Short mmCIF file of C-alpha atoms in Angstrom, two decimals:
data_model
loop_
_atom_site.label_atom_id
_atom_site.label_comp_id
_atom_site.label_asym_id
_atom_site.label_seq_id
_atom_site.Cartn_x
_atom_site.Cartn_y
_atom_site.Cartn_z
CA UNK A 1 125.75 97.43 114.85
CA UNK A 2 122.67 95.59 115.95
CA UNK A 3 121.35 98.23 118.37
CA UNK A 4 121.97 100.94 115.79
CA UNK A 5 120.01 99.00 113.21
CA UNK A 6 117.13 98.51 115.56
CA UNK A 7 117.12 102.14 116.50
CA UNK A 8 117.10 103.27 112.90
CA UNK A 9 114.38 100.95 111.69
CA UNK A 10 112.30 101.95 114.69
CA UNK A 11 112.87 105.54 113.78
CA UNK A 12 111.40 104.95 110.32
CA UNK A 13 108.46 103.04 111.78
CA UNK A 14 107.70 105.93 114.05
CA UNK A 15 108.09 108.35 111.21
CA UNK A 16 105.75 107.34 108.42
CA UNK A 17 105.91 110.84 107.00
CA UNK A 18 109.68 110.62 106.75
CA UNK A 19 109.32 107.27 105.06
CA UNK A 20 106.75 108.70 102.70
CA UNK A 21 109.11 111.58 101.89
CA UNK A 22 111.90 109.16 101.04
CA UNK A 23 109.61 107.10 98.81
CA UNK A 24 108.36 110.20 97.00
CA UNK A 25 111.90 111.45 96.45
CA UNK A 26 112.90 108.01 95.19
CA UNK A 27 109.98 107.96 92.77
CA UNK A 28 111.01 111.37 91.47
CA UNK A 29 114.58 110.23 90.89
CA UNK A 30 113.43 107.02 89.17
CA UNK A 31 111.18 109.11 86.96
CA UNK A 32 113.87 111.64 86.05
CA UNK A 33 116.85 109.35 85.68
CA UNK A 34 115.26 106.06 84.70
CA UNK A 35 115.92 102.95 86.72
CA UNK A 36 119.50 102.53 85.61
CA UNK A 37 120.41 106.18 86.19
CA UNK A 38 118.85 106.31 89.67
CA UNK A 39 120.96 105.68 92.73
CA UNK A 40 120.64 105.77 96.49
CA UNK A 41 123.02 108.76 96.45
CA UNK A 42 120.77 110.76 94.14
CA UNK A 43 117.80 109.93 96.32
CA UNK A 44 119.73 110.97 99.42
CA UNK A 45 120.56 114.26 97.72
CA UNK A 46 116.80 114.92 97.56
CA UNK A 47 115.87 114.02 101.11
CA UNK A 48 119.10 114.33 103.07
CA UNK A 49 119.89 111.92 105.87
CA UNK A 50 122.60 109.34 105.83
CA UNK A 51 123.36 106.84 103.13
CA UNK A 52 123.49 104.17 105.77
CA UNK A 53 119.96 104.92 106.98
CA UNK A 54 118.57 104.51 103.50
CA UNK A 55 120.46 101.28 102.92
CA UNK A 56 119.33 99.90 106.25
CA UNK A 57 115.72 100.80 105.70
CA UNK A 58 115.40 99.72 102.08
CA UNK A 59 118.39 97.53 101.25
CA UNK A 60 118.93 98.72 97.72
CA UNK A 61 117.61 100.71 94.82
CA UNK A 62 115.44 97.72 93.95
CA UNK A 63 114.23 97.58 97.53
CA UNK A 64 113.18 101.20 97.31
CA UNK A 65 111.27 100.53 94.10
CA UNK A 66 109.50 97.62 95.84
CA UNK A 67 108.74 99.73 98.89
CA UNK A 68 107.05 102.37 96.72
CA UNK A 69 104.90 99.71 95.05
CA UNK A 70 103.94 98.10 98.37
CA UNK A 71 103.16 101.41 100.05
CA UNK A 72 100.93 102.42 97.16
CA UNK A 73 98.60 99.43 97.51
CA UNK A 74 98.31 99.44 101.30
CA UNK A 75 94.95 101.21 101.23
CA UNK A 76 93.51 98.84 98.65
CA UNK A 77 94.67 95.78 100.57
CA UNK A 78 93.36 97.27 103.80
CA UNK A 79 89.84 96.96 102.36
CA UNK A 80 90.26 93.20 102.06
CA UNK A 81 90.99 92.38 105.69
CA UNK A 82 88.38 90.41 107.58
CA UNK A 83 87.82 93.31 109.86
CA UNK A 84 87.21 95.75 107.02
CA UNK A 85 84.83 93.32 105.38
CA UNK A 86 82.78 92.54 108.47
CA UNK A 87 79.07 93.01 107.77
CA UNK A 88 79.94 94.27 104.32
CA UNK A 89 78.29 93.14 101.10
CA UNK A 90 80.45 91.73 98.32
CA UNK A 91 79.64 94.81 96.25
CA UNK A 92 80.78 97.16 99.01
CA UNK A 93 84.04 95.28 99.51
CA UNK A 94 84.74 95.31 95.77
CA UNK A 95 83.89 98.98 95.55
CA UNK A 96 86.22 99.93 98.40
CA UNK A 97 89.02 97.73 97.12
CA UNK A 98 88.55 98.97 93.55
CA UNK A 99 88.64 102.57 94.74
CA UNK A 100 91.87 101.96 96.69
CA UNK A 101 93.42 100.29 93.66
CA UNK A 102 92.25 102.96 91.23
CA UNK A 103 93.62 105.80 93.36
CA UNK A 104 96.92 103.95 93.77
CA UNK A 105 97.24 103.38 90.02
CA UNK A 106 96.56 107.02 89.24
CA UNK A 107 99.07 108.65 91.56
CA UNK A 108 101.89 110.37 89.66
CA UNK A 109 104.34 108.08 91.44
CA UNK A 110 102.76 104.80 90.40
CA UNK A 111 102.11 106.08 86.87
CA UNK A 112 105.83 106.88 86.64
CA UNK A 113 106.89 103.48 88.00
CA UNK A 114 104.56 101.71 85.59
CA UNK A 115 106.06 103.55 82.60
CA UNK A 116 109.55 102.65 83.76
CA UNK A 117 109.06 99.01 84.63
CA UNK A 118 107.17 98.17 81.44
CA UNK A 119 110.22 99.07 79.41
CA UNK A 120 113.01 98.09 81.79
CA UNK A 121 111.83 94.50 82.19
CA UNK A 122 114.28 93.31 79.53
CA UNK A 123 117.33 94.76 81.26
CA UNK A 124 116.16 94.25 84.83
CA UNK A 125 114.14 91.05 84.99
CA UNK A 126 114.33 90.89 88.79
CA UNK A 127 112.91 94.39 89.05
CA UNK A 128 110.03 93.41 86.76
CA UNK A 129 109.25 90.26 88.74
CA UNK A 130 109.47 92.12 92.02
CA UNK A 131 107.12 94.81 90.68
CA UNK A 132 104.58 92.28 89.45
CA UNK A 133 104.54 90.11 92.54
CA UNK A 134 104.45 93.04 95.00
CA UNK A 135 101.89 94.98 92.97
CA UNK A 136 99.37 93.71 90.40
CA UNK A 137 99.97 90.01 91.09
CA UNK A 138 99.75 90.51 94.83
CA UNK A 139 96.50 92.48 94.88
CA UNK A 140 94.87 89.92 92.57
CA UNK A 141 95.96 87.08 94.82
CA UNK A 142 94.58 88.76 97.91
CA UNK A 143 91.30 89.49 96.15
CA UNK A 144 91.13 85.86 95.00
CA UNK A 145 91.21 84.70 98.64
CA UNK A 146 88.33 87.05 99.47
CA UNK A 147 86.32 85.76 96.51
CA UNK A 148 86.94 82.17 97.59
CA UNK A 149 85.62 82.98 101.02
CA UNK A 150 82.49 84.55 99.49
CA UNK A 151 82.17 81.53 97.27
CA UNK A 152 82.07 79.26 100.31
CA UNK A 153 79.22 81.41 101.58
CA UNK A 154 77.58 80.84 98.19
CA UNK A 155 77.52 84.53 97.45
CA UNK A 156 79.15 83.88 94.10
CA UNK A 157 78.93 81.08 91.59
CA UNK A 158 81.45 78.36 90.79
CA UNK A 159 83.89 80.62 88.95
CA UNK A 160 87.68 80.28 89.16
CA UNK A 161 88.42 82.89 91.82
CA UNK A 162 92.00 83.50 90.69
CA UNK A 163 90.82 84.30 87.19
CA UNK A 164 87.91 86.38 88.46
CA UNK A 165 90.24 88.40 90.70
CA UNK A 166 92.56 89.04 87.75
CA UNK A 167 89.55 90.17 85.74
CA UNK A 168 88.39 92.65 88.34
CA UNK A 169 91.85 94.11 88.87
CA UNK A 170 92.16 94.42 85.09
CA UNK A 171 88.78 96.11 84.67
CA UNK A 172 90.07 98.82 86.99
CA UNK A 173 93.25 99.02 84.88
CA UNK A 174 91.44 99.34 81.56
CA UNK A 175 91.56 101.92 78.79
CA UNK A 176 90.96 104.81 81.17
CA UNK A 177 94.18 103.91 82.96
CA UNK A 178 96.06 103.42 79.68
CA UNK A 179 94.95 106.80 78.34
CA UNK A 180 96.24 108.42 81.53
CA UNK A 181 99.51 106.46 81.39
CA UNK A 182 99.96 107.77 77.85
CA UNK A 183 99.30 111.34 78.96
CA UNK A 184 96.23 111.58 76.74
CA UNK A 185 93.78 112.59 79.41
CA UNK A 186 93.91 113.92 82.95
CA UNK A 187 92.85 111.90 85.96
CA UNK A 188 89.03 112.20 86.17
CA UNK A 189 87.36 114.03 89.03
CA UNK A 190 86.36 111.93 92.02
CA UNK A 191 82.63 111.75 91.18
CA UNK A 192 83.44 110.45 87.69
CA UNK A 193 85.77 107.86 89.15
CA UNK A 194 83.00 106.79 91.56
CA UNK A 195 80.64 106.23 88.65
CA UNK A 196 83.27 104.22 86.78
CA UNK A 197 84.00 102.09 89.85
CA UNK A 198 80.33 101.42 90.58
CA UNK A 199 79.84 100.31 86.98
CA UNK A 200 82.87 98.06 87.12
CA UNK A 201 81.58 96.40 90.28
CA UNK A 202 78.08 96.03 88.84
CA UNK A 203 79.28 94.54 85.58
CA UNK A 204 81.70 92.23 87.33
CA UNK A 205 79.23 90.96 89.90
CA UNK A 206 76.08 90.72 87.81
CA UNK A 207 77.18 90.86 84.20
CA UNK A 208 75.49 92.91 81.52
CA UNK A 209 73.27 90.25 80.05
CA UNK A 210 69.57 90.86 80.72
CA UNK A 211 68.44 87.32 81.34
CA UNK A 212 71.04 86.80 84.02
CA UNK A 213 70.23 89.80 86.12
CA UNK A 214 69.77 89.21 89.82
CA UNK A 215 66.11 89.21 90.75
CA UNK A 216 66.56 91.49 93.74
CA UNK B 1 128.78 101.32 50.86
CA UNK B 2 128.07 104.85 49.74
CA UNK B 3 129.97 104.20 46.52
CA UNK B 4 127.66 101.35 45.60
CA UNK B 5 124.65 103.55 46.26
CA UNK B 6 125.67 106.52 44.17
CA UNK B 7 125.08 104.91 40.77
CA UNK B 8 121.66 103.67 41.80
CA UNK B 9 120.73 107.21 42.66
CA UNK B 10 122.08 108.55 39.38
CA UNK B 11 120.30 105.99 37.19
CA UNK B 12 116.64 106.16 36.11
CA UNK B 13 114.02 107.22 38.62
CA UNK B 14 112.32 103.86 39.12
CA UNK B 15 115.49 101.99 39.93
CA UNK B 16 116.58 104.73 42.26
CA UNK B 17 113.30 104.69 44.14
CA UNK B 18 113.27 100.88 44.31
CA UNK B 19 116.72 100.98 45.83
CA UNK B 20 115.58 103.83 48.05
CA UNK B 21 112.59 101.87 49.23
CA UNK B 22 114.74 98.86 50.03
CA UNK B 23 117.12 101.07 51.96
CA UNK B 24 114.29 102.75 53.89
CA UNK B 25 112.82 99.38 54.76
CA UNK B 26 116.18 98.20 56.03
CA UNK B 27 116.64 101.37 58.09
CA UNK B 28 113.16 100.93 59.58
CA UNK B 29 113.86 97.29 60.40
CA UNK B 30 117.14 98.04 62.15
CA UNK B 31 115.77 101.17 63.83
CA UNK B 32 112.81 99.23 65.22
CA UNK B 33 115.18 96.65 66.65
CA UNK B 34 117.33 99.35 68.29
CA UNK B 35 114.46 101.44 69.66
CA UNK B 36 112.63 98.40 71.01
CA UNK B 37 115.78 97.14 72.65
CA UNK B 38 117.34 100.31 74.02
CA UNK B 39 114.44 102.73 74.27
CA UNK B 40 114.32 106.15 72.67
CA UNK B 41 117.17 107.70 74.63
CA UNK B 42 119.38 104.62 74.35
CA UNK B 43 119.02 104.10 70.59
CA UNK B 44 121.74 105.72 68.51
CA UNK B 45 121.54 106.86 64.90
CA UNK B 46 125.19 105.91 64.46
CA UNK B 47 124.51 102.35 65.55
CA UNK B 48 121.51 102.17 63.21
CA UNK B 49 123.58 103.42 60.27
CA UNK B 50 126.39 101.02 61.14
CA UNK B 51 124.05 98.06 60.87
CA UNK B 52 121.61 99.17 58.18
CA UNK B 53 124.16 100.77 55.88
CA UNK B 54 123.62 104.07 54.11
CA UNK B 55 124.58 107.28 55.80
CA UNK B 56 123.36 109.52 58.57
CA UNK B 57 122.42 111.97 55.84
CA UNK B 58 120.01 109.41 54.39
CA UNK B 59 118.26 109.20 57.74
CA UNK B 60 118.09 112.96 58.16
CA UNK B 61 116.86 113.58 54.64
CA UNK B 62 114.24 110.85 54.74
CA UNK B 63 113.08 110.91 58.35
CA UNK B 64 114.23 114.31 59.56
CA UNK B 65 116.26 112.85 62.41
CA UNK B 66 115.84 110.62 65.41
CA UNK B 67 112.36 111.80 66.37
CA UNK B 68 111.13 111.37 62.82
CA UNK B 69 112.67 107.93 62.61
CA UNK B 70 111.01 106.95 65.87
CA UNK B 71 107.65 108.18 64.60
CA UNK B 72 108.18 106.19 61.40
CA UNK B 73 108.88 102.93 63.20
CA UNK B 74 105.86 103.41 65.48
CA UNK B 75 103.60 104.00 62.45
CA UNK B 76 105.14 101.15 60.49
CA UNK B 77 104.78 98.66 63.35
CA UNK B 78 101.30 99.87 64.18
CA UNK B 79 100.27 99.05 60.63
CA UNK B 80 101.82 95.60 60.96
CA UNK B 81 100.22 94.91 64.32
CA UNK B 82 96.67 96.05 63.63
CA UNK B 83 94.93 93.68 61.27
CA UNK B 84 91.66 92.23 62.29
CA UNK B 85 91.62 94.33 65.39
CA UNK B 86 87.99 95.34 65.31
CA UNK B 87 85.70 93.09 63.30
CA UNK B 88 82.66 94.61 61.60
CA UNK B 89 79.56 94.42 63.74
CA UNK B 90 77.36 91.57 62.57
CA UNK B 91 73.92 91.53 64.11
CA UNK B 92 73.25 87.99 62.99
CA UNK B 93 75.87 86.79 65.42
CA UNK B 94 75.18 86.34 69.09
CA UNK B 95 76.66 88.89 71.46
CA UNK B 96 78.76 86.14 72.95
CA UNK B 97 80.27 85.28 69.56
CA UNK B 98 80.87 88.95 68.82
CA UNK B 99 82.61 89.52 72.14
CA UNK B 100 84.73 86.42 71.58
CA UNK B 101 85.80 87.77 68.20
CA UNK B 102 86.66 91.19 69.61
CA UNK B 103 88.47 89.65 72.53
CA UNK B 104 90.46 87.20 70.44
CA UNK B 105 91.39 89.84 67.87
CA UNK B 106 92.69 92.11 70.59
CA UNK B 107 94.38 89.36 72.60
CA UNK B 108 96.18 88.07 69.51
CA UNK B 109 97.45 91.51 68.51
CA UNK B 110 98.61 92.16 72.07
CA UNK B 111 100.59 88.90 72.18
CA UNK B 112 102.51 89.28 68.93
CA UNK B 113 106.16 90.36 69.28
CA UNK B 114 105.32 93.59 67.45
CA UNK B 115 102.30 94.25 69.64
CA UNK B 116 104.32 93.66 72.80
CA UNK B 117 107.22 95.83 71.66
CA UNK B 118 104.93 98.66 70.63
CA UNK B 119 103.07 98.58 73.90
CA UNK B 120 106.32 98.67 75.88
CA UNK B 121 107.82 101.58 73.99
CA UNK B 122 104.66 103.65 73.78
CA UNK B 123 103.94 103.28 77.48
CA UNK B 124 107.48 104.33 78.36
CA UNK B 125 107.83 107.14 75.80
CA UNK B 126 104.21 108.20 75.30
CA UNK B 127 104.34 111.29 77.46
CA UNK B 128 107.36 112.53 75.50
CA UNK B 129 105.64 111.93 72.14
CA UNK B 130 102.01 112.92 72.63
CA UNK B 131 101.12 112.76 68.95
CA UNK B 132 102.42 109.20 68.65
CA UNK B 133 100.75 108.19 71.90
CA UNK B 134 97.46 109.48 70.52
CA UNK B 135 97.96 107.71 67.21
CA UNK B 136 98.69 104.46 69.03
CA UNK B 137 95.70 104.81 71.34
CA UNK B 138 93.24 105.93 68.68
CA UNK B 139 94.16 103.24 66.19
CA UNK B 140 94.55 100.47 68.77
CA UNK B 141 92.91 100.22 72.21
CA UNK B 142 90.66 103.25 71.69
CA UNK B 143 89.39 101.98 68.35
CA UNK B 144 88.54 98.54 69.74
CA UNK B 145 86.71 100.05 72.70
CA UNK B 146 84.74 102.46 70.49
CA UNK B 147 83.66 99.72 68.09
CA UNK B 148 82.77 97.48 70.97
CA UNK B 149 80.79 100.26 72.63
CA UNK B 150 78.80 100.62 69.38
CA UNK B 151 78.03 96.92 69.41
CA UNK B 152 76.92 97.14 73.04
CA UNK B 153 74.72 100.17 72.31
CA UNK B 154 73.03 98.22 69.56
CA UNK B 155 72.41 95.24 71.85
CA UNK B 156 71.18 97.55 74.56
CA UNK B 157 68.59 99.00 72.18
CA UNK B 158 67.60 95.42 71.38
CA UNK B 159 67.15 94.92 75.15
CA UNK B 160 69.68 92.11 75.16
CA UNK B 161 71.80 93.82 77.75
CA UNK B 162 71.15 96.15 80.63
CA UNK B 163 74.08 98.44 81.22
CA UNK B 164 74.22 102.10 82.16
CA UNK B 165 77.29 103.07 80.17
CA UNK B 166 78.34 101.04 77.15
CA UNK B 167 81.64 102.86 76.82
CA UNK B 168 82.61 102.05 80.39
CA UNK B 169 81.66 98.40 79.87
CA UNK B 170 83.71 98.27 76.67
CA UNK B 171 86.63 99.87 78.48
CA UNK B 172 86.37 97.26 81.23
CA UNK B 173 86.22 94.39 78.75
CA UNK B 174 89.32 95.68 76.96
CA UNK B 175 90.92 95.93 80.41
CA UNK B 176 90.15 92.28 81.15
CA UNK B 177 91.71 91.20 77.86
CA UNK B 178 94.76 93.36 78.52
CA UNK B 179 94.89 92.10 82.08
CA UNK B 180 97.45 90.62 84.41
CA UNK B 181 98.23 87.88 81.90
CA UNK B 182 99.27 90.48 79.34
CA UNK B 183 101.14 92.48 81.98
CA UNK B 184 103.10 89.39 83.03
CA UNK B 185 104.09 88.84 79.39
CA UNK B 186 104.97 92.52 79.00
CA UNK B 187 107.18 92.23 82.07
CA UNK B 188 108.74 89.05 80.64
CA UNK B 189 107.65 87.02 83.63
CA UNK B 190 105.99 84.46 81.38
CA UNK B 191 105.96 83.67 77.66
CA UNK B 192 103.14 84.82 75.41
CA UNK B 193 100.12 82.51 75.78
CA UNK B 194 99.47 79.76 73.25
CA UNK B 195 96.38 80.17 71.04
CA UNK B 196 94.41 77.62 73.09
CA UNK B 197 95.32 79.42 76.33
CA UNK B 198 94.21 82.70 74.79
CA UNK B 199 90.94 81.17 73.68
CA UNK B 200 90.18 79.90 77.18
CA UNK B 201 91.23 83.20 78.72
CA UNK B 202 89.06 85.28 76.39
CA UNK B 203 86.01 83.08 76.76
CA UNK B 204 86.17 83.46 80.56
CA UNK B 205 86.35 87.23 80.20
CA UNK B 206 83.31 87.13 77.90
CA UNK B 207 81.45 84.98 80.37
CA UNK B 208 82.18 87.35 83.27
CA UNK B 209 81.14 90.41 81.28
CA UNK B 210 77.89 88.76 80.17
CA UNK B 211 76.85 86.92 83.29
CA UNK B 212 78.95 88.28 86.16
CA UNK B 213 80.33 86.14 88.92
CA UNK B 214 77.07 85.60 90.83
CA UNK B 215 74.86 84.30 88.04
CA UNK B 216 75.50 80.59 88.10
CA UNK B 217 74.27 80.50 91.69
CA UNK B 218 70.68 80.99 90.70
CA UNK B 219 70.93 79.81 87.11
#
């Protein structure tokens, strides 16, 4: 059993496209059937392969849901590594992270998961907790560590970095996001998103009040 | 059940409509409970009738069916939830006070059981009911952001604030108020915040919007 398991997990590691295909198929099934109606078998019917492979790679339906969430925020989190931040201003780091987060939130997959989990939390509390702590809670926590580091360098004032990180993540997930979740407007074009992101970073870093503007 | 109702219907108009109103209110109450608990697909008209009394025909004649009933409970609960959602702009107040009022009004509405239930069901069903999604957005989050954007425009003209796009700033402020704290409550990971927690939370959001996170360094 052990060698087989190793071989299979290695196969998925070496095949990110295959993994991506499984996650996309899973998201489609979750969207069409709801969380309760979805099953590993239905997902397998979309992508083929063996039941055992899917179970080994993801553990369960819940594990697949978590894997989709985690995969979606990889790019955003990648902007927060020390290496990515090297020689980068706070504004640039926030802009890159915010962009990664915004694009993740606006993919059809994540929009679908968000709609599902918001309602299913009552019936599937573990799913809801897993979603929160692998997604929105996790990105905020990672951003908070970055803000603390910048605070030690005296780039930012004595704010509570956990709260500030929550605020920034939430600015990105504001009414624009809600209107898209509700199907009331399409995802804006990239240049419009860039403008929105730059404004969010500016308002978050410097505030809107005139007398507190940076003197640079 | 239906026997007891027949005379009320036959008697004078006012009594009949009073009884009718009571019955509608009861149907709406039970329907809200069922829709909020089981979602649109999971709620059943039979189960609603079984608990609220009356007949399926009552529901069809008054609400036109399940979709109509769903629309009615969304409207009904929206009316209950909104209240002091967007205070009138008052230029004699400081911007900080005004933002606190907006923020608290919104945060309170979002944390009520009705506000939470509405948010959950509209987010999950919104794409299937575009007209209801629009009604919810326009009379809730969209309204607050528009009013707030007006306030910000006014303060921008008064040179109190320096911001390129007041609508975007309003959107972001609403986002902060409906942030991870709200999401954690929506997901039932934590209970709704107490009023003092909300107050502290909102005042920090106001402070970030006004002064940003760098300001205190050189202040």
